[in-house]
PDB file of C-alpha atoms in Angstrom:
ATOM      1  CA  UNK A   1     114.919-143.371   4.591  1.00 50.00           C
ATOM      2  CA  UNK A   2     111.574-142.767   3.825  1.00 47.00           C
ATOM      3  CA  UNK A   3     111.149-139.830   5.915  1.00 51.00           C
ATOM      4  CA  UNK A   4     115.014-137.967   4.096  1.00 53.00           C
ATOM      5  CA  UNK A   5     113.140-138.509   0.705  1.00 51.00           C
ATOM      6  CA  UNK A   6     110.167-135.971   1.848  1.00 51.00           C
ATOM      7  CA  UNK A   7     112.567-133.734   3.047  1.00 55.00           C
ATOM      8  CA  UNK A   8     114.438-133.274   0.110  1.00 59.00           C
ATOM      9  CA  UNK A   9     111.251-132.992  -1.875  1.00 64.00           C
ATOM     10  CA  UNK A  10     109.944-130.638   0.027  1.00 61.00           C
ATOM     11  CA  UNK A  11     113.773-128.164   0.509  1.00 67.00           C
ATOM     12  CA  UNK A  12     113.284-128.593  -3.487  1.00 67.00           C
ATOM     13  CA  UNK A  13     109.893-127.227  -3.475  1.00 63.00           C
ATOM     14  CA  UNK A  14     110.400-124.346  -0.959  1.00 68.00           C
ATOM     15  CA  UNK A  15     113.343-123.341  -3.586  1.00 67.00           C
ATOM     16  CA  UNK A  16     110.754-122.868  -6.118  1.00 67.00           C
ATOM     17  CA  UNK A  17     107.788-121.704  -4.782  1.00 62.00           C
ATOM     18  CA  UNK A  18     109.446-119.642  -1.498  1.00 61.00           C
ATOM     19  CA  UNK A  19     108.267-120.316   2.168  1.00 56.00           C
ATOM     20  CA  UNK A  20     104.345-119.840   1.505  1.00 53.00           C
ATOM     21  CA  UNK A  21     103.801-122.579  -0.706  1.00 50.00           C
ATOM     22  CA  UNK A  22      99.907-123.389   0.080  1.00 55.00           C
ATOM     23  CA  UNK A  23      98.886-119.910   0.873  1.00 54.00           C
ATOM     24  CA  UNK A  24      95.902-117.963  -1.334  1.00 56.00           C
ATOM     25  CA  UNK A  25      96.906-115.422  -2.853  1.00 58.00           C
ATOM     26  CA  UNK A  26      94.593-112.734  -4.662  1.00 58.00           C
ATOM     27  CA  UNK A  27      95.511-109.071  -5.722  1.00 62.00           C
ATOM     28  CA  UNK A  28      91.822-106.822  -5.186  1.00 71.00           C
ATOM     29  CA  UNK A  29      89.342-106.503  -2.671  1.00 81.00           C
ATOM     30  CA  UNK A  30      88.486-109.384  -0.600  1.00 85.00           C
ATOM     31  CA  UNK A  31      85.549-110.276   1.837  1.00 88.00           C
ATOM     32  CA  UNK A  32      86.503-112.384   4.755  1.00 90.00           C
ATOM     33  CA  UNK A  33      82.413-112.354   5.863  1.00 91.00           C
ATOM     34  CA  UNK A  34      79.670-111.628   3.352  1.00 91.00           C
ATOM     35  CA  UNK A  35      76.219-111.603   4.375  1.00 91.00           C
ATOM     36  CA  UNK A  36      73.545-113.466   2.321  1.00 90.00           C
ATOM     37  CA  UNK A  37      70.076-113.402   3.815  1.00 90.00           C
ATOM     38  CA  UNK A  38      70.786-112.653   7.355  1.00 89.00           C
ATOM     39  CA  UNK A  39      73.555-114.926   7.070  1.00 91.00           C
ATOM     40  CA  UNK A  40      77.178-114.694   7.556  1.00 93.00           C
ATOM     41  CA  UNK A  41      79.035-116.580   4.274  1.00 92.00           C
ATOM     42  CA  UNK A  42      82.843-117.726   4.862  1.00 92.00           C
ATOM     43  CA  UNK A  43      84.526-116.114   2.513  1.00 91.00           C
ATOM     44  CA  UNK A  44      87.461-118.150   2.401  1.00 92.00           C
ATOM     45  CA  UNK A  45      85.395-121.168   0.931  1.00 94.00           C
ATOM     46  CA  UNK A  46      84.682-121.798  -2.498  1.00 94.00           C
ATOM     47  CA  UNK A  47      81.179-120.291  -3.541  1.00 94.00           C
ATOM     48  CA  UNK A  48      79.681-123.259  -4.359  1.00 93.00           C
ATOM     49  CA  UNK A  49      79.899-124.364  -0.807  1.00 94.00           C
ATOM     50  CA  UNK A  50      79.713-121.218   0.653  1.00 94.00           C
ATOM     51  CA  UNK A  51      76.456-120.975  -0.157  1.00 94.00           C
ATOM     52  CA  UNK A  52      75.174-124.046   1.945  1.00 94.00           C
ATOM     53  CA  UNK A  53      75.980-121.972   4.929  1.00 93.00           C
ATOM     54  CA  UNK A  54      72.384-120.122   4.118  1.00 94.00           C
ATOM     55  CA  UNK A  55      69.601-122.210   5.363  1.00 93.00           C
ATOM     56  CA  UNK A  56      68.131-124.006   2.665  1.00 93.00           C
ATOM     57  CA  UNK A  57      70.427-123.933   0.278  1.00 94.00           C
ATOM     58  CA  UNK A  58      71.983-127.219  -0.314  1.00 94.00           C
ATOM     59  CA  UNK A  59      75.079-128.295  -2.707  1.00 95.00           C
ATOM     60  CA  UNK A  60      73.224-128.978  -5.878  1.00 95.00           C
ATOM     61  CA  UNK A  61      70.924-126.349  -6.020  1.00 95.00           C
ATOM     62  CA  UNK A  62      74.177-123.792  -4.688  1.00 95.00           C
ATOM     63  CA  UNK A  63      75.621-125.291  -7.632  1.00 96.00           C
ATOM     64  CA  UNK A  64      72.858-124.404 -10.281  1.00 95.00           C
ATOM     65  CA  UNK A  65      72.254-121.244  -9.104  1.00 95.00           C
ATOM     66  CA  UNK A  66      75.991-120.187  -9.393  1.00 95.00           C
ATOM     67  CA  UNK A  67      75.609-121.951 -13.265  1.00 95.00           C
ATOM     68  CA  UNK A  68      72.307-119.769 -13.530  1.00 95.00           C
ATOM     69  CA  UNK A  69      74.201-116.347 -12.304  1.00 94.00           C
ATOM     70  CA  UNK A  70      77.553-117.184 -15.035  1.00 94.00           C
ATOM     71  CA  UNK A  71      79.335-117.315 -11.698  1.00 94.00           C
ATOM     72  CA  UNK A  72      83.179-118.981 -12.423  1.00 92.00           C
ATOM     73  CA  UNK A  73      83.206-121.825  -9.725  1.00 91.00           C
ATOM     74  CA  UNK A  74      86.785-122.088  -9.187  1.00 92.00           C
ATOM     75  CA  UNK A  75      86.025-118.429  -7.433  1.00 91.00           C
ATOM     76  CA  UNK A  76      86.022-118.471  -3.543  1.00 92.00           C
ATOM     77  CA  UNK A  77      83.148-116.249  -1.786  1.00 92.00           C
ATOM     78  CA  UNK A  78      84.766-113.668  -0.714  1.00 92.00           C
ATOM     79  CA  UNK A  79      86.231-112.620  -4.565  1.00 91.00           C
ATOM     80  CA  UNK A  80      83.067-112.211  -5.608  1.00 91.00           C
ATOM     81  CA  UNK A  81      81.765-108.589  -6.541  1.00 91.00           C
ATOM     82  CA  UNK A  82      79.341-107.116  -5.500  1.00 91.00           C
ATOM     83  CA  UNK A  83      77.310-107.820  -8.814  1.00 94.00           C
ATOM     84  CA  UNK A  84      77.728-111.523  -8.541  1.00 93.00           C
ATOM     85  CA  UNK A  85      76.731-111.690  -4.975  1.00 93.00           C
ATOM     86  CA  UNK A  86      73.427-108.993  -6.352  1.00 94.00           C
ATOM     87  CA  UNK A  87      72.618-111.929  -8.929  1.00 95.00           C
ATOM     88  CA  UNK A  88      72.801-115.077  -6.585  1.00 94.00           C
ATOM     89  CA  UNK A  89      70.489-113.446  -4.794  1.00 94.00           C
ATOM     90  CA  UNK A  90      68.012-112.657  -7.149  1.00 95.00           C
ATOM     91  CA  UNK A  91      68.433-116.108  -8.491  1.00 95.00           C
ATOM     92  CA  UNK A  92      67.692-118.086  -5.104  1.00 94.00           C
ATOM     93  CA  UNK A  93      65.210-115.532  -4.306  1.00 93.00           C
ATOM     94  CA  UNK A  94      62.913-116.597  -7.781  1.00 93.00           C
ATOM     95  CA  UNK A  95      64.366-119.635  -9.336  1.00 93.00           C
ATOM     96  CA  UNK A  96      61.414-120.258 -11.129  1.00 93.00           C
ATOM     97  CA  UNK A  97      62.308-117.420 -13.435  1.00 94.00           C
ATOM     98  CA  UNK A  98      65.697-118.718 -13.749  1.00 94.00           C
ATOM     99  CA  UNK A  99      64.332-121.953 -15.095  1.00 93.00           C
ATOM    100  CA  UNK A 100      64.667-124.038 -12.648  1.00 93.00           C
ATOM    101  CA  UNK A 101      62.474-127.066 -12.240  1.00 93.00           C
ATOM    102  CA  UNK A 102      59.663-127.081 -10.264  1.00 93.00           C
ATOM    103  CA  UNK A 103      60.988-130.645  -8.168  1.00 93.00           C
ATOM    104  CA  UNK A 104      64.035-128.763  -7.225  1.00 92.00           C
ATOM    105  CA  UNK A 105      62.515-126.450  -4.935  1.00 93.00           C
ATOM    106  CA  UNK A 106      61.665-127.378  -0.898  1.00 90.00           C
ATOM    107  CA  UNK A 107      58.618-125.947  -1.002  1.00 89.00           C
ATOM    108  CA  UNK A 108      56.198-127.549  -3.742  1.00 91.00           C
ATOM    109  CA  UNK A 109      52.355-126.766  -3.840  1.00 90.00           C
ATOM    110  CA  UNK A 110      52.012-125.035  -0.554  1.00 87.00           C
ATOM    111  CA  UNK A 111      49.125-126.156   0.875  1.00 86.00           C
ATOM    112  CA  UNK A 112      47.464-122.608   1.522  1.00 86.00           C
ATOM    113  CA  UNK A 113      47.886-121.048  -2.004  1.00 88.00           C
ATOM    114  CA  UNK A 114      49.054-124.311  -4.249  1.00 90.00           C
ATOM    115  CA  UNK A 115      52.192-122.428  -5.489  1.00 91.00           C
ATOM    116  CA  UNK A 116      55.640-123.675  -6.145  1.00 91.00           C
ATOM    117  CA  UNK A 117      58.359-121.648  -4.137  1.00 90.00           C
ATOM    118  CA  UNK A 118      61.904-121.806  -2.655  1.00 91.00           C
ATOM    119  CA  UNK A 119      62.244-121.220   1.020  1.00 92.00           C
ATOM    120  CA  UNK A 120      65.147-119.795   2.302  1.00 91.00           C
ATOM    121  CA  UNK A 121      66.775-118.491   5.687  1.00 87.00           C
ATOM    122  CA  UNK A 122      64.022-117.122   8.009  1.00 91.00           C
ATOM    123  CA  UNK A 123      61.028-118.125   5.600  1.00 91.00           C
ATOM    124  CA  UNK A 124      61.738-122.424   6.772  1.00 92.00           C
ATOM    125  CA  UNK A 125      61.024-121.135  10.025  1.00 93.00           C
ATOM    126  CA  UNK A 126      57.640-118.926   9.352  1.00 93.00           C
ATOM    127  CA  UNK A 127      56.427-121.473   6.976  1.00 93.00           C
ATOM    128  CA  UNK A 128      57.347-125.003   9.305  1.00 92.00           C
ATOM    129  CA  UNK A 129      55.612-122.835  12.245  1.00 94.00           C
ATOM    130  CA  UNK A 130      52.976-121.997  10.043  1.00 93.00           C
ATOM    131  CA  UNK A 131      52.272-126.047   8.807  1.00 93.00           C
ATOM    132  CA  UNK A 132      52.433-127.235  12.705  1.00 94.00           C
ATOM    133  CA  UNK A 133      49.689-124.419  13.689  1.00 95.00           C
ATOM    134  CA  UNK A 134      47.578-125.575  10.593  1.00 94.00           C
ATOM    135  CA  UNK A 135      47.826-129.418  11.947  1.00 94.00           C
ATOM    136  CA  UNK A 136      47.421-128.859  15.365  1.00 94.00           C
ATOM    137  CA  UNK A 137      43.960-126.469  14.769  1.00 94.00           C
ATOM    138  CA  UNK A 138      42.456-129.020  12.433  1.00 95.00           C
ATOM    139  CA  UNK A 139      43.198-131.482  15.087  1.00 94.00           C
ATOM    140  CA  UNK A 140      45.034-133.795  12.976  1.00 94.00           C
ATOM    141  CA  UNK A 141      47.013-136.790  14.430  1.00 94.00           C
ATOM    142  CA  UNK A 142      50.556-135.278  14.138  1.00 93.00           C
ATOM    143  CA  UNK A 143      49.056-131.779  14.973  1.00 94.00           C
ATOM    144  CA  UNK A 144      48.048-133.506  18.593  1.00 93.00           C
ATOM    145  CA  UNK A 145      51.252-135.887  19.324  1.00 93.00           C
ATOM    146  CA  UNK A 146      53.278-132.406  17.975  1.00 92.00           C
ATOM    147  CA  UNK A 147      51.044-130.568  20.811  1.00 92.00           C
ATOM    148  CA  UNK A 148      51.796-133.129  23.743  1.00 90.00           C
ATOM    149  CA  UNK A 149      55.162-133.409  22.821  1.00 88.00           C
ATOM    150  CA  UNK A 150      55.211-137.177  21.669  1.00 89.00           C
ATOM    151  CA  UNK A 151      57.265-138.932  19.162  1.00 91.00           C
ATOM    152  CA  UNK A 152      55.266-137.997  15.701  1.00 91.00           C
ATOM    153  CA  UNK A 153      56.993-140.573  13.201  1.00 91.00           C
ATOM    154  CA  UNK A 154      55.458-143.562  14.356  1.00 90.00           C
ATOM    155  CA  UNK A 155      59.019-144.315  16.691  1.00 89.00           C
ATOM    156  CA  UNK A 156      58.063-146.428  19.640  1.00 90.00           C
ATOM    157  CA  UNK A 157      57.555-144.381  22.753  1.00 88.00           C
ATOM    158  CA  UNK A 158      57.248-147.527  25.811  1.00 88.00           C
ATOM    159  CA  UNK A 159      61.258-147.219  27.128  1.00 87.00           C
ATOM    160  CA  UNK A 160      62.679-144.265  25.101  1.00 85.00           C
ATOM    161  CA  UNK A 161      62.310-140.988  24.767  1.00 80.00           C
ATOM    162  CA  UNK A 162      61.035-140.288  28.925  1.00 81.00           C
ATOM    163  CA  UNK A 163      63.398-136.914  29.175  1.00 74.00           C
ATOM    164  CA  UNK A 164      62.469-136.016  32.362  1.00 67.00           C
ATOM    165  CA  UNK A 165      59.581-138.376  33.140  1.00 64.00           C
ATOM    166  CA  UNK A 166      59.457-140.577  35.692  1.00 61.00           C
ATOM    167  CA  UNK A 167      61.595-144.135  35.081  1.00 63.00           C
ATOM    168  CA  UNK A 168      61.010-147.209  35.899  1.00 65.00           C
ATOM    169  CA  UNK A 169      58.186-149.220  38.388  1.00 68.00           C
ATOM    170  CA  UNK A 170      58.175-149.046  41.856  1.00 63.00           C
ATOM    171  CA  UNK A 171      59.579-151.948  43.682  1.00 62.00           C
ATOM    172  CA  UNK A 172      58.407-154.262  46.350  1.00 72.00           C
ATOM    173  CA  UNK A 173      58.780-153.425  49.603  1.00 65.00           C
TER     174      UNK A 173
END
């Protein structure tokens, strides 16, 4: 019974809306794939979350830069022009000009020239390798387990973690 009262909702729908009735539909040029710092954006999703896809760019701070950049949030990435997408990137590539607060950026009084900065794509990975050579040639503690390839965290290391090490005691025999 249950089941005949969908149907009919939905014949009524299709009567109104035609045969596509979840389908996007946008007159002008649209982007299936933009790239954004060496990255390939989706341009199907919404630009808010589109934006994540770019390494180091989480939710909230995709959402203040598109505030920042007057960029209409309802929009989906690949309706953006080519303007908009110019501005986000300015934005995310100096958001302390943009006003945004110093504690929202991943990268906070870098220890070689004590300025605040936001990472993003390629620059994690230059700037993490750059921290693990730093530890390792002042001989620090998690410079050395990083180095032999030990737990660094303080995780216990007796039964897990062995990948490829020998298991176990030899028996009696």
């Amino acid at each position: 019974m249950l089941s005949h009262i969908f149907y009919i909702e939905r014949e009524q729908r299709e009567k109104e809306y035609g045969d596509h009735i979840h389908s996007l539909v946008f007159q002008g040029e649209f982007q299936h794939i933009i790239r954004i710092y060496n990255t390939n954006v989706d341009g199907r999703r919404k630009i808010q979350y589109a934006l994540t896809c770019v390494k180091g760019v989480g939710r909230r701070f995709a959402n203040l830069v598109c505030k920042k950049a007057d960029v209409d949030m309802s929009k989906r990435a690949g309706e953006l022009s080519k303007d908009e997408v110019e501005r986000l990137t300015t934005i995310m590539n100096h958001p302390r000009q943009y006003n945004i607060p110093t504690w929202f950026l991943n990268r906070q009084k870098d220890i070689k020239d004590g300025k605040y900065s936001h990472c993003l794509a390629n620059q994690i990975d230059v700037k993490f390798r750059e921290d693990l050579e730093r530890l390792k040639k002042i001989r620090a503690h998690r410079g050395v387990r990083h180095h032999f390839g030990l737990r660094v965290r303080g995780q216990k290391t007796k039964t897990t973690g062995r990948r490829g090490r020998t298991v176990g005691v030899a028996g009696r025999r």
